[in-house]
Amino acid sequence: MTEAHTRNNPERSPSTLSDGENGAGSGSDTPVDEKTSITPTAPASSGDIAPEEGTKGWLCVAGAFCALFCSFGFLNAIGVFQDFYQRNQLKNYTPSEISWIFAVQLALMWAPGPLFGRLTDTYGSPPVLYPCSLLCVFSLCMTSLCDKYYQIFLAQGLGFGIGAGGVFTCSFVCVGQWFVKRRGLAVGLASAGSSLGGVIFPLFVYKLIGEVGFNGAIRYTALLVGILLAGSAFLVKGRLPRKKWDWKAKWFEFRLFSDPKFAAYTSGCFLVMWGLWAPFDFVSSFANSQGFPAELSVALISIINATSIPGRILPPYLSDRVGHFNVITVSAYATGFAILCLWLPFGFHPSQAGTIVFSLVYGFASGAFVCLLMPCVAKTGPLDTIGMRFGTFQLAIAVA
């Protein structure tokens, strides 16, 4: 898809401009026309909001980096838990039954988006970020006490999933408010925190399990997560002023799906997300089943996440110039290519080197795709309702 670019008009209020008007993309990149775009009920005037970017904007990116390190970054380490549960507490359950814990956990990263997004739109970050951060720490502490399937499902699956979903949504909404022209770069830098967390947490948990046991490892993880989320609470702030709760406002904007471009984009993302997390979940147990060393099976998860760091920075930086939708399309094809051509063949012909190459390629491609999901959604309407639009999209993705 070819994307046109427009110049910013400083005489117009940024709160009343759509992203296509203020430099983030043009109408050809916006899958909502004038009839279906969401109009804020009480748009803020230019004097009510802080200038775009600035020190506060970049501090918000730093805080979002830490928040995503603890939320999405921890979820990127699900392969370690899948493998550990299969060999220990939940060895009487099938891999498919165990994976439901993480499937629900990932779904809850997206499903509560409409609620968390609207709360952030209206009241800013505190009502979402503070309680969800506490829930993340509490859920990890409870996980350290669990030894039965339903207990782990409730603590790690439901509890941490809901908490991480709030931290994730609030961070992306706030960064999206502060950045318009360079939103792809800002979101890329913030989401690199999740990749770094995906590098550190698998090794961190694996080493601690050997030294202090599983329960102790989870408690140390809760301590690390708590410290970083406390720091992010001081840094992640919304750009828009607080406003009154609109009881008449819709939780979902289904009119967005009446536009063919937005509907096609959401459908495409749904299909990609359906299988995107399979390598994160099963590459470690796959390596063990092939007789690879235990250290390598854990390292594969870290390798995927390590290469996703440049994948979350370089493609988004490029997308600000050549178009977000163009780059995310290439990334989607690259993830499919990596699974079909670089992973499946090694199920029949085991190769440590080949599996490592797959991890390198897949990490870069999947990181670029995940990072560009929200910048594309952000170009569908005015700044005041960015949280509600994120939430509507997240609800659709949660089903995947």
CSV table of N, CA, C and O in Angstrom, one decimal, residues 96-191:
chain,number,residue,atom,x,y,z
A,96,SER,N,-1.0,-29.3,25.8
A,96,SER,CA,-2.1,-28.4,25.4
A,96,SER,C,-2.9,-27.9,26.5
A,96,SER,O,-3.3,-26.7,26.6
A,97,GLU,N,-3.2,-28.7,27.6
A,97,GLU,CA,-3.9,-28.2,28.7
A,97,GLU,C,-3.1,-27.2,29.5
A,97,GLU,O,-3.6,-26.2,30.0
A,98,ILE,N,-1.8,-27.4,29.6
A,98,ILE,CA,-0.9,-26.4,30.3
A,98,ILE,C,-0.9,-25.1,29.5
A,98,ILE,O,-0.9,-24.0,30.1
A,99,SER,N,-0.8,-25.2,28.2
A,99,SER,CA,-0.7,-24.0,27.4
A,99,SER,C,-1.9,-23.1,27.5
A,99,SER,O,-1.9,-21.9,27.2
A,100,TRP,N,-3.1,-23.6,28.0
A,100,TRP,CA,-4.3,-22.8,28.2
A,100,TRP,C,-4.0,-21.7,29.3
A,100,TRP,O,-4.6,-20.6,29.2
A,101,ILE,N,-3.1,-22.0,30.2
A,101,ILE,CA,-2.8,-21.0,31.2
A,101,ILE,C,-2.2,-19.7,30.5
A,101,ILE,O,-2.6,-18.6,30.8
A,102,PHE,N,-1.3,-19.9,29.6
A,102,PHE,CA,-0.6,-18.8,28.9
A,102,PHE,C,-1.5,-18.2,27.8
A,102,PHE,O,-1.4,-17.1,27.5
A,103,ALA,N,-2.4,-19.1,27.2
A,103,ALA,CA,-3.3,-18.5,26.2
A,103,ALA,C,-4.2,-17.5,26.8
A,103,ALA,O,-4.5,-16.4,26.3
A,104,VAL,N,-4.8,-17.9,28.0
A,104,VAL,CA,-5.6,-16.9,28.7
A,104,VAL,C,-4.8,-15.7,29.2
A,104,VAL,O,-5.3,-14.6,29.1
A,105,GLN,N,-3.6,-15.9,29.6
A,105,GLN,CA,-2.8,-14.8,30.0
A,105,GLN,C,-2.5,-13.8,28.9
A,105,GLN,O,-2.6,-12.6,29.1
A,106,LEU,N,-2.3,-14.3,27.7
A,106,LEU,CA,-2.1,-13.5,26.5
A,106,LEU,C,-3.3,-12.8,26.1
A,106,LEU,O,-3.3,-11.6,25.7
A,107,ALA,N,-4.5,-13.5,26.2
A,107,ALA,CA,-5.7,-12.9,25.8
A,107,ALA,C,-6.1,-11.8,26.7
A,107,ALA,O,-6.6,-10.8,26.2
A,108,LEU,N,-5.8,-11.9,27.9
A,108,LEU,CA,-6.1,-10.8,28.9
A,108,LEU,C,-5.2,-9.6,28.7
A,108,LEU,O,-5.5,-8.6,29.3
A,109,MET,N,-4.1,-9.8,28.0
A,109,MET,CA,-3.3,-8.6,27.6
A,109,MET,C,-4.1,-7.7,26.7
A,109,MET,O,-3.8,-6.5,26.7
A,110,TRP,N,-5.0,-8.2,26.0
A,110,TRP,CA,-5.8,-7.4,25.0
A,110,TRP,C,-7.2,-7.2,25.3
A,110,TRP,O,-7.8,-6.1,25.1
A,111,ALA,N,-7.9,-8.2,25.9
A,111,ALA,CA,-9.3,-8.2,26.1
A,111,ALA,C,-9.8,-7.0,26.9
A,111,ALA,O,-10.8,-6.4,26.6
A,112,PRO,N,-9.2,-6.6,28.0
A,112,PRO,CA,-9.7,-5.5,28.8
A,112,PRO,C,-9.3,-4.1,28.2
A,112,PRO,O,-9.6,-3.1,28.9
A,113,GLY,N,-8.8,-4.1,27.0
A,113,GLY,CA,-8.4,-2.9,26.4
A,113,GLY,C,-9.4,-1.8,26.4
A,113,GLY,O,-9.1,-0.6,26.7
A,114,PRO,N,-10.7,-2.1,26.0
A,114,PRO,CA,-11.7,-1.0,26.0
A,114,PRO,C,-11.8,-0.3,27.4
A,114,PRO,O,-12.0,0.9,27.4
A,115,LEU,N,-11.8,-1.1,28.5
A,115,LEU,CA,-12.0,-0.5,29.8
A,115,LEU,C,-10.7,0.3,30.2
A,115,LEU,O,-10.8,1.5,30.6
A,116,PHE,N,-9.6,-0.3,30.0
A,116,PHE,CA,-8.3,0.4,30.4
A,116,PHE,C,-8.0,1.6,29.5
A,116,PHE,O,-7.6,2.6,30.0
A,117,GLY,N,-8.3,1.4,28.2
A,117,GLY,CA,-8.1,2.5,27.3
A,117,GLY,C,-9.0,3.7,27.6
A,117,GLY,O,-8.5,4.9,27.6
A,118,ARG,N,-10.3,3.5,27.9
A,118,ARG,CA,-11.2,4.6,28.2
A,118,ARG,C,-10.8,5.2,29.5
A,118,ARG,O,-10.9,6.5,29.6
A,119,LEU,N,-10.5,4.5,30.5
A,119,LEU,CA,-10.0,5.0,31.8
A,119,LEU,C,-8.8,5.9,31.6
A,119,LEU,O,-8.7,7.0,32.2
A,120,THR,N,-7.9,5.5,30.8
A,120,THR,CA,-6.7,6.3,30.6
A,120,THR,C,-7.0,7.6,29.8
A,120,THR,O,-6.5,8.6,30.0
A,121,ASP,N,-7.9,7.4,28.8
A,121,ASP,CA,-8.4,8.6,28.0
A,121,ASP,C,-9.0,9.7,29.0
A,121,ASP,O,-8.8,10.9,28.8
A,122,THR,N,-9.8,9.2,30.0
A,122,THR,CA,-10.5,10.1,30.8
A,122,THR,C,-9.8,10.7,32.0
A,122,THR,O,-9.8,11.9,32.2
A,123,TYR,N,-9.1,9.8,32.7
A,123,TYR,CA,-8.5,10.2,34.0
A,123,TYR,C,-6.9,10.1,34.0
A,123,TYR,O,-6.3,10.5,35.0
A,124,GLY,N,-6.3,9.7,32.9
A,124,GLY,CA,-4.9,9.6,32.9
A,124,GLY,C,-4.4,8.2,33.3
A,124,GLY,O,-5.2,7.3,33.4
A,125,SER,N,-3.1,8.1,33.6
A,125,SER,CA,-2.6,6.8,33.9
A,125,SER,C,-2.8,6.3,35.3
A,125,SER,O,-2.9,5.0,35.5
A,126,PRO,N,-2.9,7.1,36.4
A,126,PRO,CA,-2.9,6.5,37.7
A,126,PRO,C,-4.0,5.5,38.0
A,126,PRO,O,-3.8,4.5,38.6
A,127,PRO,N,-5.3,5.7,37.6
A,127,PRO,CA,-6.3,4.8,37.9
A,127,PRO,C,-6.1,3.4,37.3
A,127,PRO,O,-6.8,2.4,37.7
A,128,VAL,N,-5.3,3.3,36.3
A,128,VAL,CA,-5.0,2.0,35.6
A,128,VAL,C,-3.7,1.5,36.0
A,128,VAL,O,-3.6,0.3,36.4
A,129,LEU,N,-2.7,2.3,35.9
A,129,LEU,CA,-1.3,1.8,36.1
A,129,LEU,C,-1.0,1.4,37.6
A,129,LEU,O,-0.4,0.3,37.8
A,130,TYR,N,-1.5,2.1,38.5
A,130,TYR,CA,-1.2,1.8,39.9
A,130,TYR,C,-1.8,0.5,40.4
A,130,TYR,O,-1.1,-0.4,40.9
A,131,PRO,N,-3.2,0.3,40.3
A,131,PRO,CA,-3.7,-1.0,40.7
A,131,PRO,C,-3.3,-2.2,39.9
A,131,PRO,O,-3.1,-3.3,40.5
A,132,CYS,N,-3.1,-2.0,38.6
A,132,CYS,CA,-2.6,-3.1,37.8
A,132,CYS,C,-1.2,-3.5,38.1
A,132,CYS,O,-0.9,-4.7,38.0
A,133,SER,N,-0.4,-2.6,38.4
A,133,SER,CA,1.0,-2.9,38.9
A,133,SER,C,1.0,-3.7,40.2
A,133,SER,O,1.7,-4.7,40.3
A,134,LEU,N,0.1,-3.3,41.1
A,134,LEU,CA,0.0,-4.0,42.4
A,134,LEU,C,-0.5,-5.4,42.1
A,134,LEU,O,-0.1,-6.4,42.7
A,135,LEU,N,-1.4,-5.6,41.2
A,135,LEU,CA,-2.0,-6.9,40.8
A,135,LEU,C,-0.9,-7.8,40.2
A,135,LEU,O,-0.9,-9.0,40.5
A,136,CYS,N,-0.1,-7.2,39.4
A,136,CYS,CA,1.0,-8.1,38.8
A,136,CYS,C,1.9,-8.6,39.9
A,136,CYS,O,2.2,-9.9,39.9
A,137,VAL,N,2.3,-7.8,40.9
A,137,VAL,CA,3.2,-8.3,41.9
A,137,VAL,C,2.5,-9.3,42.8
A,137,VAL,O,3.0,-10.3,43.2
A,138,PHE,N,1.2,-9.0,43.2
A,138,PHE,CA,0.4,-9.9,44.0
A,138,PHE,C,0.3,-11.2,43.3
A,138,PHE,O,0.4,-12.3,44.0
A,139,SER,N,0.0,-11.2,42.1
A,139,SER,CA,-0.3,-12.5,41.3
A,139,SER,C,1.0,-13.4,41.3
A,139,SER,O,0.9,-14.6,41.4
A,140,LEU,N,2.2,-12.7,41.1
A,140,LEU,CA,3.4,-13.5,41.1
A,140,LEU,C,3.7,-14.1,42.5
A,140,LEU,O,4.1,-15.2,42.6
A,141,CYS,N,3.4,-13.3,43.5
A,141,CYS,CA,3.6,-13.8,44.9
A,141,CYS,C,2.7,-15.0,45.1
A,141,CYS,O,3.1,-16.0,45.8
A,142,MET,N,1.4,-15.0,44.6
A,142,MET,CA,0.5,-16.1,44.8
A,142,MET,C,0.9,-17.3,44.0
A,142,MET,O,0.8,-18.4,44.4
A,143,THR,N,1.5,-17.0,42.8
A,143,THR,CA,2.0,-18.1,41.9
A,143,THR,C,3.1,-18.9,42.6
A,143,THR,O,3.2,-20.1,42.5
A,144,SER,N,3.9,-18.2,43.4
A,144,SER,CA,5.0,-18.9,44.2
A,144,SER,C,4.4,-19.9,45.2
A,144,SER,O,5.2,-20.7,45.7
A,145,LEU,N,3.1,-19.7,45.6
A,145,LEU,CA,2.5,-20.6,46.6
A,145,LEU,C,1.7,-21.7,45.9
A,145,LEU,O,1.1,-22.6,46.6
A,146,CYS,N,1.6,-21.8,44.6
A,146,CYS,CA,0.7,-22.7,43.9
A,146,CYS,C,1.4,-24.0,43.6
A,146,CYS,O,2.6,-24.0,43.2
A,147,ASP,N,0.6,-25.1,43.6
A,147,ASP,CA,1.1,-26.4,43.2
A,147,ASP,C,0.1,-27.2,42.4
A,147,ASP,O,0.3,-28.3,42.0
A,148,LYS,N,-1.1,-26.6,42.2
A,148,LYS,CA,-2.2,-27.3,41.5
A,148,LYS,C,-2.6,-26.4,40.3
A,148,LYS,O,-2.3,-25.2,40.2
A,149,TYR,N,-3.2,-27.1,39.3
A,149,TYR,CA,-3.5,-26.5,38.0
A,149,TYR,C,-4.4,-25.3,38.2
A,149,TYR,O,-4.1,-24.2,37.7
A,150,TYR,N,-5.5,-25.4,38.9
A,150,TYR,CA,-6.4,-24.3,39.0
A,150,TYR,C,-5.8,-23.1,39.8
A,150,TYR,O,-6.2,-22.0,39.5
A,151,GLN,N,-4.9,-23.4,40.7
A,151,GLN,CA,-4.3,-22.3,41.4
A,151,GLN,C,-3.3,-21.5,40.5
A,151,GLN,O,-3.4,-20.3,40.5
A,152,ILE,N,-2.6,-22.2,39.7
A,152,ILE,CA,-1.7,-21.6,38.8
A,152,ILE,C,-2.5,-20.8,37.7
A,152,ILE,O,-2.1,-19.7,37.3
A,153,PHE,N,-3.6,-21.4,37.3
A,153,PHE,CA,-4.4,-20.8,36.3
A,153,PHE,C,-5.0,-19.5,36.8
A,153,PHE,O,-5.0,-18.5,36.1
A,154,LEU,N,-5.4,-19.5,38.0
A,154,LEU,CA,-6.0,-18.2,38.6
A,154,LEU,C,-4.9,-17.2,38.9
A,154,LEU,O,-5.2,-16.0,38.6
A,155,ALA,N,-3.8,-17.6,39.4
A,155,ALA,CA,-2.8,-16.6,39.8
A,155,ALA,C,-2.0,-16.1,38.6
A,155,ALA,O,-2.0,-14.9,38.3
A,156,GLN,N,-1.4,-17.0,37.9
A,156,GLN,CA,-0.5,-16.6,36.7
A,156,GLN,C,-1.3,-16.3,35.5
A,156,GLN,O,-1.0,-15.4,34.7
A,157,GLY,N,-2.4,-17.1,35.2
A,157,GLY,CA,-3.2,-16.9,34.0
A,157,GLY,C,-4.1,-15.7,34.1
A,157,GLY,O,-3.9,-14.7,33.4
A,158,LEU,N,-5.0,-15.7,35.1
A,158,LEU,CA,-6.0,-14.6,35.2
A,158,LEU,C,-5.4,-13.4,35.9
A,158,LEU,O,-5.5,-12.3,35.4
A,159,GLY,N,-4.9,-13.6,37.1
A,159,GLY,CA,-4.4,-12.4,37.9
A,159,GLY,C,-3.3,-11.6,37.2
A,159,GLY,O,-3.5,-10.4,36.9
A,160,PHE,N,-2.2,-12.3,36.8
A,160,PHE,CA,-1.1,-11.6,36.1
A,160,PHE,C,-1.6,-11.1,34.7
A,160,PHE,O,-1.1,-10.0,34.3
A,161,GLY,N,-2.4,-11.9,34.1
A,161,GLY,CA,-2.9,-11.5,32.7
A,161,GLY,C,-3.6,-10.2,32.8
A,161,GLY,O,-3.4,-9.3,31.9
A,162,ILE,N,-4.6,-10.0,33.7
A,162,ILE,CA,-5.3,-8.8,33.8
A,162,ILE,C,-4.4,-7.6,34.2
A,162,ILE,O,-4.5,-6.5,33.7
A,163,GLY,N,-3.5,-7.8,35.2
A,163,GLY,CA,-2.6,-6.8,35.6
A,163,GLY,C,-1.7,-6.3,34.5
A,163,GLY,O,-1.5,-5.1,34.3
A,164,ALA,N,-1.1,-7.3,33.8
A,164,ALA,CA,-0.2,-6.9,32.7
A,164,ALA,C,-1.0,-6.3,31.6
A,164,ALA,O,-0.4,-5.4,30.9
A,165,GLY,N,-2.2,-6.7,31.4
A,165,GLY,CA,-3.0,-6.0,30.3
A,165,GLY,C,-3.2,-4.5,30.6
A,165,GLY,O,-3.2,-3.7,29.7
A,166,GLY,N,-3.5,-4.2,31.9
A,166,GLY,CA,-3.7,-2.8,32.2
A,166,GLY,C,-2.4,-2.0,32.1
A,166,GLY,O,-2.4,-0.9,31.6
A,167,VAL,N,-1.3,-2.6,32.5
A,167,VAL,CA,0.0,-1.9,32.4
A,167,VAL,C,0.4,-1.7,30.9
A,167,VAL,O,0.8,-0.6,30.5
A,168,PHE,N,0.2,-2.7,30.1
A,168,PHE,CA,0.4,-2.7,28.7
A,168,PHE,C,-0.4,-1.6,28.0
A,168,PHE,O,0.1,-0.7,27.2
A,169,THR,N,-1.7,-1.6,28.2
A,169,THR,CA,-2.6,-0.7,27.5
A,169,THR,C,-2.3,0.8,27.9
A,169,THR,O,-2.2,1.7,27.1
A,170,CYS,N,-2.2,1.0,29.2
A,170,CYS,CA,-1.9,2.4,29.7
A,170,CYS,C,-0.6,2.9,29.2
A,170,CYS,O,-0.6,4.1,28.7
A,171,SER,N,0.4,2.1,29.1
A,171,SER,CA,1.7,2.6,28.6
A,171,SER,C,1.6,3.0,27.1
A,171,SER,O,2.1,4.0,26.7
A,172,PHE,N,1.0,2.1,26.3
A,172,PHE,CA,0.9,2.4,24.9
A,172,PHE,C,0.0,3.7,24.6
A,172,PHE,O,0.3,4.5,23.8
A,173,VAL,N,-1.1,3.8,25.4
A,173,VAL,CA,-2.0,4.9,25.2
A,173,VAL,C,-1.2,6.2,25.5
A,173,VAL,O,-1.3,7.2,24.8
A,174,CYS,N,-0.5,6.3,26.6
A,174,CYS,CA,0.2,7.5,27.0
A,174,CYS,C,1.3,7.8,26.0
A,174,CYS,O,1.5,9.0,25.7
A,175,VAL,N,2.1,6.9,25.6
A,175,VAL,CA,3.1,7.1,24.6
A,175,VAL,C,2.5,7.6,23.3
A,175,VAL,O,3.0,8.6,22.7
A,176,GLY,N,1.3,7.0,22.9
A,176,GLY,CA,0.7,7.5,21.7
A,176,GLY,C,0.1,8.9,21.8
A,176,GLY,O,0.0,9.6,20.8
A,177,GLN,N,-0.2,9.4,23.0
A,177,GLN,CA,-0.6,10.7,23.2
A,177,GLN,C,0.5,11.7,23.0
A,177,GLN,O,0.3,12.8,22.5
A,178,TRP,N,1.7,11.4,23.5
A,178,TRP,CA,2.8,12.3,23.5
A,178,TRP,C,3.5,12.4,22.1
A,178,TRP,O,4.1,13.4,21.8
A,179,PHE,N,3.3,11.3,21.3
A,179,PHE,CA,4.1,11.3,20.0
A,179,PHE,C,3.1,11.1,18.8
A,179,PHE,O,2.2,10.3,18.9
A,180,VAL,N,3.3,11.9,17.8
A,180,VAL,CA,2.4,11.8,16.6
A,180,VAL,C,3.3,11.6,15.4
A,180,VAL,O,3.3,10.6,14.7
A,181,LYS,N,4.2,12.6,15.1
A,181,LYS,CA,5.1,12.5,13.9
A,181,LYS,C,6.0,11.4,14.0
A,181,LYS,O,6.4,10.7,13.0
A,182,ARG,N,6.6,11.1,15.2
A,182,ARG,CA,7.5,10.0,15.4
A,182,ARG,C,7.0,8.9,16.3
A,182,ARG,O,7.7,8.4,17.1
A,183,ARG,N,5.7,8.7,16.1
A,183,ARG,CA,5.1,7.7,17.0
A,183,ARG,C,5.7,6.3,16.8
A,183,ARG,O,5.8,5.5,17.7
A,184,GLY,N,6.0,5.9,15.6
A,184,GLY,CA,6.6,4.6,15.3
A,184,GLY,C,7.9,4.4,16.1
A,184,GLY,O,8.1,3.4,16.7
A,185,LEU,N,8.7,5.4,16.1
A,185,LEU,CA,10.0,5.3,16.8
A,185,LEU,C,9.8,5.3,18.3
A,185,LEU,O,10.4,4.4,19.0
A,186,ALA,N,8.9,6.1,18.8
A,186,ALA,CA,8.6,6.1,20.2
A,186,ALA,C,8.0,4.8,20.7
A,186,ALA,O,8.5,4.3,21.8
A,187,VAL,N,7.1,4.3,20.0
A,187,VAL,CA,6.5,3.0,20.4
A,187,VAL,C,7.5,1.9,20.3
A,187,VAL,O,7.5,1.0,21.1
A,188,GLY,N,8.4,2.0,19.3
A,188,GLY,CA,9.4,1.0,19.1
A,188,GLY,C,10.4,0.9,20.3
A,188,GLY,O,10.7,-0.1,20.8
A,189,LEU,N,10.8,2.1,20.7
A,189,LEU,CA,11.7,2.2,21.8
A,189,LEU,C,11.0,1.7,23.1
A,189,LEU,O,11.7,1.0,23.9
A,190,ALA,N,9.8,2.1,23.3
A,190,ALA,CA,9.1,1.6,24.5
A,190,ALA,C,8.9,0.1,24.5
A,190,ALA,O,9.1,-0.6,25.5
A,191,SER,N,8.5,-0.4,23.4
A,191,SER,CA,8.2,-1.9,23.3
A,191,SER,C,9.5,-2.7,23.3
A,191,SER,O,9.4,-3.9,23.5
